């Protein structure tokens, strides 16, 4: 397993370009299952989850081609779908594999996918995806860890009114895709409004889908009998951009972040401003962050979009360890997303956990040690802590970070960080 070695204390200076959004690229790749015609995607990030999704689609007999290596352009052509079941070994590494369920059952009236398990951040059930498909006429059963969904008598899914009990990002995306090919009108209430959902709506519309309500909690989808090929460029990754904002701030540096969409980061920018970090929006795709000697503790609670993203919580916690005073951080989306806190405490952070709240007292002098990454965003939080810690931090299990951060070592080194990957050292 690879590790990262970081020698902290260097301010980051320069420019960093943001890649395409992983959490947008994954549903958009799955949407290719809805049509026999090719879907071409640009600005696809070079991260491990994308490779896993490509393998999964190929398993379902889609032809996946890339134009260069490492590639940001993918063409996916699902001329026909087979009923092959992706091995659990493939699916278990990426919960987003559930995104193939809606499109597959809508297109071929049948889908058979591995039930994704829980993960470090919580149980993460998919009951809301399944209940919505059942409302649309699918029969759903689970057996031996696999999900079977079929439309009786080989018919089509039927439009339905679905009110999600809880806001779910991939649930909204799965049912949006299914409803696009269903017979009749589907009205979805209490939908996720994340920019990645809107990006999916934009692709589906290019494919011929009829969807209204983008950016609102109510989506109305008028099902069509067939969708066609399209070309689309994935939106920038707002979590990667937010992570670099914190990197610039925490190291007291000066970073210009390009190829991003500051409009998708309003809550993060507002929170950083409250914590004393100057963020300048230079234009529609560029931001600049400068370090501040006067970081102040500021409370924050994660919320669904447009609130502060749970995927930025670990990174914000790293910043809070360096701020003067107390920051109370509330996590409302996942039940177990504070695993990074105990690793930060081992580095000298003063954090106490009380259920869904973490209380961070700062500033703390962090010192490098051996820490373990538990999930993708926790790893990012630990990298940020390592950048400011005194001495050497070794982060183990960085395969988590490779799932969703493109070239993070190279990008950080290019702006002055002392970070390197140690290859293949078993833990
Ligand atoms: N939930 C249910 N039942 C369901 C679906 C969700 O109870 O059927 C619960 C979940 O357990 C959780 C909450 O609802 O407590 C929200 O989960 P959601 O379904 O919105 O999460 P997700 O779609 O599985 C996506 C991102 C996550 C991100 C969350 C929240 C993708 C591929 N993943 O997950 O990204 O944290 O939304 O914004 O889009 C990451 O990139 O590191 C990551 C974990």
PDB file of N, CA, C and O in Angstrom, residues 122-170:
ATOM      1  N   UNK A 122     -20.350   5.576   7.351  1.00  0.00           N
ATOM      2  CA  UNK A 122     -21.704   5.286   7.808  1.00  0.00           C
ATOM      3  C   UNK A 122     -22.298   4.074   7.101  1.00  0.00           C
ATOM      4  O   UNK A 122     -21.675   3.489   6.220  1.00  0.00           O
ATOM      5  N   UNK A 123     -23.526   3.715   7.495  1.00  0.00           N
ATOM      6  CA  UNK A 123     -24.182   2.517   6.951  1.00  0.00           C
ATOM      7  C   UNK A 123     -24.542   2.716   5.485  1.00  0.00           C
ATOM      8  O   UNK A 123     -24.434   1.805   4.670  1.00  0.00           O
ATOM      9  N   UNK A 124     -24.979   3.905   5.133  1.00  0.00           N
ATOM     10  CA  UNK A 124     -25.279   4.289   3.758  1.00  0.00           C
ATOM     11  C   UNK A 124     -26.188   3.316   3.009  1.00  0.00           C
ATOM     12  O   UNK A 124     -25.803   2.706   2.004  1.00  0.00           O
ATOM     13  N   UNK A 125     -27.433   3.171   3.498  1.00  0.00           N
ATOM     14  CA  UNK A 125     -28.372   2.283   2.806  1.00  0.00           C
ATOM     15  C   UNK A 125     -28.810   2.861   1.455  1.00  0.00           C
ATOM     16  O   UNK A 125     -28.559   4.048   1.182  1.00  0.00           O
ATOM     17  N   UNK A 126     -29.455   2.029   0.623  1.00  0.00           N
ATOM     18  CA  UNK A 126     -29.983   2.517  -0.665  1.00  0.00           C
ATOM     19  C   UNK A 126     -31.494   2.313  -0.730  1.00  0.00           C
ATOM     20  O   UNK A 126     -32.073   2.224  -1.804  1.00  0.00           O
ATOM     21  N   UNK A 127     -32.118   2.237   0.450  1.00  0.00           N
ATOM     22  CA  UNK A 127     -33.561   1.969   0.503  1.00  0.00           C
ATOM     23  C   UNK A 127     -34.392   3.004  -0.268  1.00  0.00           C
ATOM     24  O   UNK A 127     -35.407   2.660  -0.881  1.00  0.00           O
ATOM     25  N   UNK A 128     -33.946   4.266  -0.276  1.00  0.00           N
ATOM     26  CA  UNK A 128     -34.737   5.304  -0.947  1.00  0.00           C
ATOM     27  C   UNK A 128     -34.678   5.147  -2.471  1.00  0.00           C
ATOM     28  O   UNK A 128     -35.656   5.416  -3.166  1.00  0.00           O
ATOM     29  N   UNK A 129     -33.548   4.677  -2.997  1.00  0.00           N
ATOM     30  CA  UNK A 129     -33.442   4.393  -4.438  1.00  0.00           C
ATOM     31  C   UNK A 129     -34.450   3.286  -4.780  1.00  0.00           C
ATOM     32  O   UNK A 129     -35.170   3.368  -5.772  1.00  0.00           O
ATOM     33  N   UNK A 130     -34.460   2.257  -3.935  1.00  0.00           N
ATOM     34  CA  UNK A 130     -35.265   1.065  -4.243  1.00  0.00           C
ATOM     35  C   UNK A 130     -36.758   1.365  -4.112  1.00  0.00           C
ATOM     36  O   UNK A 130     -37.565   0.953  -4.954  1.00  0.00           O
ATOM     37  N   UNK A 131     -37.123   2.123  -3.058  1.00  0.00           N
ATOM     38  CA  UNK A 131     -38.541   2.450  -2.866  1.00  0.00           C
ATOM     39  C   UNK A 131     -39.058   3.248  -4.062  1.00  0.00           C
ATOM     40  O   UNK A 131     -40.188   3.039  -4.527  1.00  0.00           O
ATOM     41  N   UNK A 132     -38.237   4.145  -4.588  1.00  0.00           N
ATOM     42  CA  UNK A 132     -38.667   4.958  -5.737  1.00  0.00           C
ATOM     43  C   UNK A 132     -38.840   4.078  -6.973  1.00  0.00           C
ATOM     44  O   UNK A 132     -39.830   4.204  -7.704  1.00  0.00           O
ATOM     45  N   UNK A 133     -37.914   3.151  -7.197  1.00  0.00           N
ATOM     46  CA  UNK A 133     -38.051   2.265  -8.365  1.00  0.00           C
ATOM     47  C   UNK A 133     -39.292   1.393  -8.227  1.00  0.00           C
ATOM     48  O   UNK A 133     -39.999   1.118  -9.204  1.00  0.00           O
ATOM     49  N   UNK A 134     -39.589   0.964  -7.000  1.00  0.00           N
ATOM     50  CA  UNK A 134     -40.801   0.148  -6.772  1.00  0.00           C
ATOM     51  C   UNK A 134     -42.044   0.966  -7.101  1.00  0.00           C
ATOM     52  O   UNK A 134     -42.984   0.479  -7.720  1.00  0.00           O
ATOM     53  N   UNK A 135     -42.031   2.235  -6.699  1.00  0.00           N
ATOM     54  CA  UNK A 135     -43.174   3.111  -7.015  1.00  0.00           C
ATOM     55  C   UNK A 135     -43.358   3.248  -8.521  1.00  0.00           C
ATOM     56  O   UNK A 135     -44.449   3.497  -9.009  1.00  0.00           O
ATOM     57  N   UNK A 136     -42.265   3.095  -9.241  1.00  0.00           N
ATOM     58  CA  UNK A 136     -42.323   3.213 -10.703  1.00  0.00           C
ATOM     59  C   UNK A 136     -42.627   1.864 -11.358  1.00  0.00           C
ATOM     60  O   UNK A 136     -42.532   1.724 -12.576  1.00  0.00           O
ATOM     61  N   UNK A 137     -42.950   0.864 -10.527  1.00  0.00           N
ATOM     62  CA  UNK A 137     -43.413  -0.418 -11.068  1.00  0.00           C
ATOM     63  C   UNK A 137     -42.371  -1.518 -11.106  1.00  0.00           C
ATOM     64  O   UNK A 137     -42.653  -2.621 -11.571  1.00  0.00           O
ATOM     65  N   UNK A 138     -41.159  -1.261 -10.624  1.00  0.00           N
ATOM     66  CA  UNK A 138     -40.141  -2.322 -10.631  1.00  0.00           C
ATOM     67  C   UNK A 138     -40.370  -3.272  -9.461  1.00  0.00           C
ATOM     68  O   UNK A 138     -40.855  -2.858  -8.406  1.00  0.00           O
ATOM     69  N   UNK A 139     -40.070  -4.541  -9.683  1.00  0.00           N
ATOM     70  CA  UNK A 139     -40.051  -5.501  -8.566  1.00  0.00           C
ATOM     71  C   UNK A 139     -38.599  -5.606  -8.126  1.00  0.00           C
ATOM     72  O   UNK A 139     -37.729  -5.890  -8.952  1.00  0.00           O
ATOM     73  N   UNK A 140     -38.354  -5.346  -6.858  1.00  0.00           N
ATOM     74  CA  UNK A 140     -36.968  -5.346  -6.384  1.00  0.00           C
ATOM     75  C   UNK A 140     -36.806  -6.426  -5.322  1.00  0.00           C
ATOM     76  O   UNK A 140     -37.591  -6.491  -4.379  1.00  0.00           O
ATOM     77  N   UNK A 141     -35.830  -7.285  -5.501  1.00  0.00           N
ATOM     78  CA  UNK A 141     -35.531  -8.280  -4.471  1.00  0.00           C
ATOM     79  C   UNK A 141     -34.025  -8.262  -4.193  1.00  0.00           C
ATOM     80  O   UNK A 141     -33.241  -7.832  -5.044  1.00  0.00           O
ATOM     81  N   UNK A 142     -33.679  -8.708  -3.012  1.00  0.00           N
ATOM     82  CA  UNK A 142     -32.250  -8.845  -2.720  1.00  0.00           C
ATOM     83  C   UNK A 142     -31.998 -10.289  -2.311  1.00  0.00           C
ATOM     84  O   UNK A 142     -32.771 -10.884  -1.566  1.00  0.00           O
ATOM     85  N   UNK A 143     -30.936 -10.839  -2.845  1.00  0.00           N
ATOM     86  CA  UNK A 143     -30.573 -12.228  -2.553  1.00  0.00           C
ATOM     87  C   UNK A 143     -29.065 -12.361  -2.601  1.00  0.00           C
ATOM     88  O   UNK A 143     -28.444 -11.870  -3.559  1.00  0.00           O
ATOM     89  N   UNK A 144     -28.514 -13.030  -1.621  1.00  0.00           N
ATOM     90  CA  UNK A 144     -27.072 -13.291  -1.592  1.00  0.00           C
ATOM     91  C   UNK A 144     -26.245 -12.029  -1.808  1.00  0.00           C
ATOM     92  O   UNK A 144     -25.231 -12.048  -2.510  1.00  0.00           O
ATOM     93  N   UNK A 145     -26.718 -10.893  -1.282  1.00  0.00           N
ATOM     94  CA  UNK A 145     -25.946  -9.658  -1.403  1.00  0.00           C
ATOM     95  C   UNK A 145     -26.124  -8.953  -2.738  1.00  0.00           C
ATOM     96  O   UNK A 145     -25.427  -7.975  -3.016  1.00  0.00           O
ATOM     97  N   UNK A 146     -27.028  -9.446  -3.565  1.00  0.00           N
ATOM     98  CA  UNK A 146     -27.254  -8.799  -4.869  1.00  0.00           C
ATOM     99  C   UNK A 146     -28.668  -8.254  -4.969  1.00  0.00           C
ATOM    100  O   UNK A 146     -29.602  -8.792  -4.349  1.00  0.00           O
ATOM    101  N   UNK A 147     -28.803  -7.206  -5.717  1.00  0.00           N
ATOM    102  CA  UNK A 147     -30.105  -6.577  -5.958  1.00  0.00           C
ATOM    103  C   UNK A 147     -30.608  -6.984  -7.335  1.00  0.00           C
ATOM    104  O   UNK A 147     -29.860  -6.895  -8.307  1.00  0.00           O
ATOM    105  N   UNK A 148     -31.858  -7.409  -7.408  1.00  0.00           N
ATOM    106  CA  UNK A 148     -32.473  -7.690  -8.708  1.00  0.00           C
ATOM    107  C   UNK A 148     -33.628  -6.710  -8.842  1.00  0.00           C
ATOM    108  O   UNK A 148     -34.468  -6.619  -7.953  1.00  0.00           O
ATOM    109  N   UNK A 149     -33.675  -6.007  -9.945  1.00  0.00           N
ATOM    110  CA  UNK A 149     -34.824  -5.134 -10.192  1.00  0.00           C
ATOM    111  C   UNK A 149     -35.340  -5.492 -11.575  1.00  0.00           C
ATOM    112  O   UNK A 149     -34.559  -5.622 -12.521  1.00  0.00           O
ATOM    113  N   UNK A 150     -36.634  -5.748 -11.672  1.00  0.00           N
ATOM    114  CA  UNK A 150     -37.160  -6.025 -13.007  1.00  0.00           C
ATOM    115  C   UNK A 150     -38.536  -5.400 -13.162  1.00  0.00           C
ATOM    116  O   UNK A 150     -39.266  -5.218 -12.192  1.00  0.00           O
ATOM    117  N   UNK A 151     -38.847  -5.060 -14.407  1.00  0.00           N
ATOM    118  CA  UNK A 151     -40.169  -4.530 -14.697  1.00  0.00           C
ATOM    119  C   UNK A 151     -41.001  -5.719 -15.173  1.00  0.00           C
ATOM    120  O   UNK A 151     -40.566  -6.458 -16.063  1.00  0.00           O
ATOM    121  N   UNK A 152     -42.175  -5.971 -14.564  1.00  0.00           N
ATOM    122  CA  UNK A 152     -42.951  -7.153 -14.940  1.00  0.00           C
ATOM    123  C   UNK A 152     -43.271  -7.182 -16.431  1.00  0.00           C
ATOM    124  O   UNK A 152     -43.488  -6.136 -17.040  1.00  0.00           O
ATOM    125  N   UNK A 153     -43.293  -8.358 -16.977  1.00  0.00           N
ATOM    126  CA  UNK A 153     -43.656  -8.652 -18.387  1.00  0.00           C
ATOM    127  C   UNK A 153     -42.827  -7.819 -19.364  1.00  0.00           C
ATOM    128  O   UNK A 153     -43.316  -7.379 -20.403  1.00  0.00           O
ATOM    129  N   UNK A 154     -41.589  -7.575 -18.996  1.00  0.00           N
ATOM    130  CA  UNK A 154     -40.689  -6.881 -19.924  1.00  0.00           C
ATOM    131  C   UNK A 154     -41.161  -5.489 -20.325  1.00  0.00           C
ATOM    132  O   UNK A 154     -40.722  -4.944 -21.340  1.00  0.00           O
ATOM    133  N   UNK A 155     -42.068  -4.888 -19.547  1.00  0.00           N
ATOM    134  CA  UNK A 155     -42.586  -3.557 -19.911  1.00  0.00           C
ATOM    135  C   UNK A 155     -41.620  -2.452 -19.523  1.00  0.00           C
ATOM    136  O   UNK A 155     -40.440  -2.698 -19.284  1.00  0.00           O
ATOM    137  N   UNK A 156     -42.122  -1.216 -19.465  1.00  0.00           N
ATOM    138  CA  UNK A 156     -41.283  -0.073 -19.080  1.00  0.00           C
ATOM    139  C   UNK A 156     -41.645   0.379 -17.677  1.00  0.00           C
ATOM    140  O   UNK A 156     -42.765   0.151 -17.205  1.00  0.00           O
ATOM    141  N   UNK A 157     -40.712   1.057 -17.062  1.00  0.00           N
ATOM    142  CA  UNK A 157     -41.034   1.714 -15.784  1.00  0.00           C
ATOM    143  C   UNK A 157     -42.135   2.731 -16.057  1.00  0.00           C
ATOM    144  O   UNK A 157     -42.224   3.288 -17.156  1.00  0.00           O
ATOM    145  N   UNK A 158     -42.977   2.953 -15.038  1.00  0.00           N
ATOM    146  CA  UNK A 158     -44.079   3.930 -15.203  1.00  0.00           C
ATOM    147  C   UNK A 158     -43.767   5.194 -14.402  1.00  0.00           C
ATOM    148  O   UNK A 158     -43.222   5.108 -13.293  1.00  0.00           O
ATOM    149  N   UNK A 159     -44.144   6.333 -14.956  1.00  0.00           N
ATOM    150  CA  UNK A 159     -43.976   7.598 -14.233  1.00  0.00           C
ATOM    151  C   UNK A 159     -44.717   7.523 -12.904  1.00  0.00           C
ATOM    152  O   UNK A 159     -45.740   6.854 -12.787  1.00  0.00           O
ATOM    153  N   UNK A 160     -44.187   8.191 -11.890  1.00  0.00           N
ATOM    154  CA  UNK A 160     -44.805   8.137 -10.553  1.00  0.00           C
ATOM    155  C   UNK A 160     -44.480   9.414  -9.794  1.00  0.00           C
ATOM    156  O   UNK A 160     -43.592  10.176 -10.197  1.00  0.00           O
ATOM    157  N   UNK A 161     -45.211   9.638  -8.708  1.00  0.00           N
ATOM    158  CA  UNK A 161     -44.868  10.743  -7.808  1.00  0.00           C
ATOM    159  C   UNK A 161     -44.042  10.164  -6.670  1.00  0.00           C
ATOM    160  O   UNK A 161     -44.509   9.259  -5.983  1.00  0.00           O
ATOM    161  N   UNK A 162     -42.853  10.683  -6.500  1.00  0.00           N
ATOM    162  CA  UNK A 162     -41.951  10.168  -5.460  1.00  0.00           C
ATOM    163  C   UNK A 162     -41.509  11.338  -4.591  1.00  0.00           C
ATOM    164  O   UNK A 162     -40.971  12.323  -5.109  1.00  0.00           O
ATOM    165  N   UNK A 163     -41.727  11.230  -3.289  1.00  0.00           N
ATOM    166  CA  UNK A 163     -41.199  12.244  -2.371  1.00  0.00           C
ATOM    167  C   UNK A 163     -40.120  11.546  -1.547  1.00  0.00           C
ATOM    168  O   UNK A 163     -40.423  10.637  -0.765  1.00  0.00           O
ATOM    169  N   UNK A 164     -38.866  11.933  -1.753  1.00  0.00           N
ATOM    170  CA  UNK A 164     -37.776  11.297  -0.995  1.00  0.00           C
ATOM    171  C   UNK A 164     -37.926  11.670   0.479  1.00  0.00           C
ATOM    172  O   UNK A 164     -38.080  12.842   0.814  1.00  0.00           O
ATOM    173  N   UNK A 165     -37.869  10.647   1.342  1.00  0.00           N
ATOM    174  CA  UNK A 165     -37.980  10.902   2.796  1.00  0.00           C
ATOM    175  C   UNK A 165     -36.823  11.740   3.297  1.00  0.00           C
ATOM    176  O   UNK A 165     -36.922  12.449   4.288  1.00  0.00           O
ATOM    177  N   UNK A 166     -35.684  11.557   2.642  1.00  0.00           N
ATOM    178  CA  UNK A 166     -34.459  12.238   3.037  1.00  0.00           C
ATOM    179  C   UNK A 166     -33.768  12.651   1.742  1.00  0.00           C
ATOM    180  O   UNK A 166     -33.911  11.954   0.726  1.00  0.00           O
ATOM    181  N   UNK A 167     -33.029  13.734   1.781  1.00  0.00           N
ATOM    182  CA  UNK A 167     -32.356  14.157   0.544  1.00  0.00           C
ATOM    183  C   UNK A 167     -31.195  13.209   0.255  1.00  0.00           C
ATOM    184  O   UNK A 167     -30.348  12.978   1.116  1.00  0.00           O
ATOM    185  N   UNK A 168     -31.192  12.657  -0.949  1.00  0.00           N
ATOM    186  CA  UNK A 168     -30.113  11.748  -1.331  1.00  0.00           C
ATOM    187  C   UNK A 168     -29.581  12.141  -2.709  1.00  0.00           C
ATOM    188  O   UNK A 168     -30.362  12.276  -3.658  1.00  0.00           O
ATOM    189  N   UNK A 169     -28.272  12.285  -2.805  1.00  0.00           N
ATOM    190  CA  UNK A 169     -27.658  12.748  -4.054  1.00  0.00           C
ATOM    191  C   UNK A 169     -27.730  11.650  -5.114  1.00  0.00           C
ATOM    192  O   UNK A 169     -28.349  11.831  -6.177  1.00  0.00           O
ATOM    193  N   UNK A 170     -27.132  10.494  -4.843  1.00  0.00           N
ATOM    194  CA  UNK A 170     -27.149   9.446  -5.875  1.00  0.00           C
ATOM    195  C   UNK A 170     -28.563   8.883  -6.050  1.00  0.00           C
ATOM    196  O   UNK A 170     -28.902   8.408  -7.135  1.00  0.00           O
TER     197      UNK A 170
END
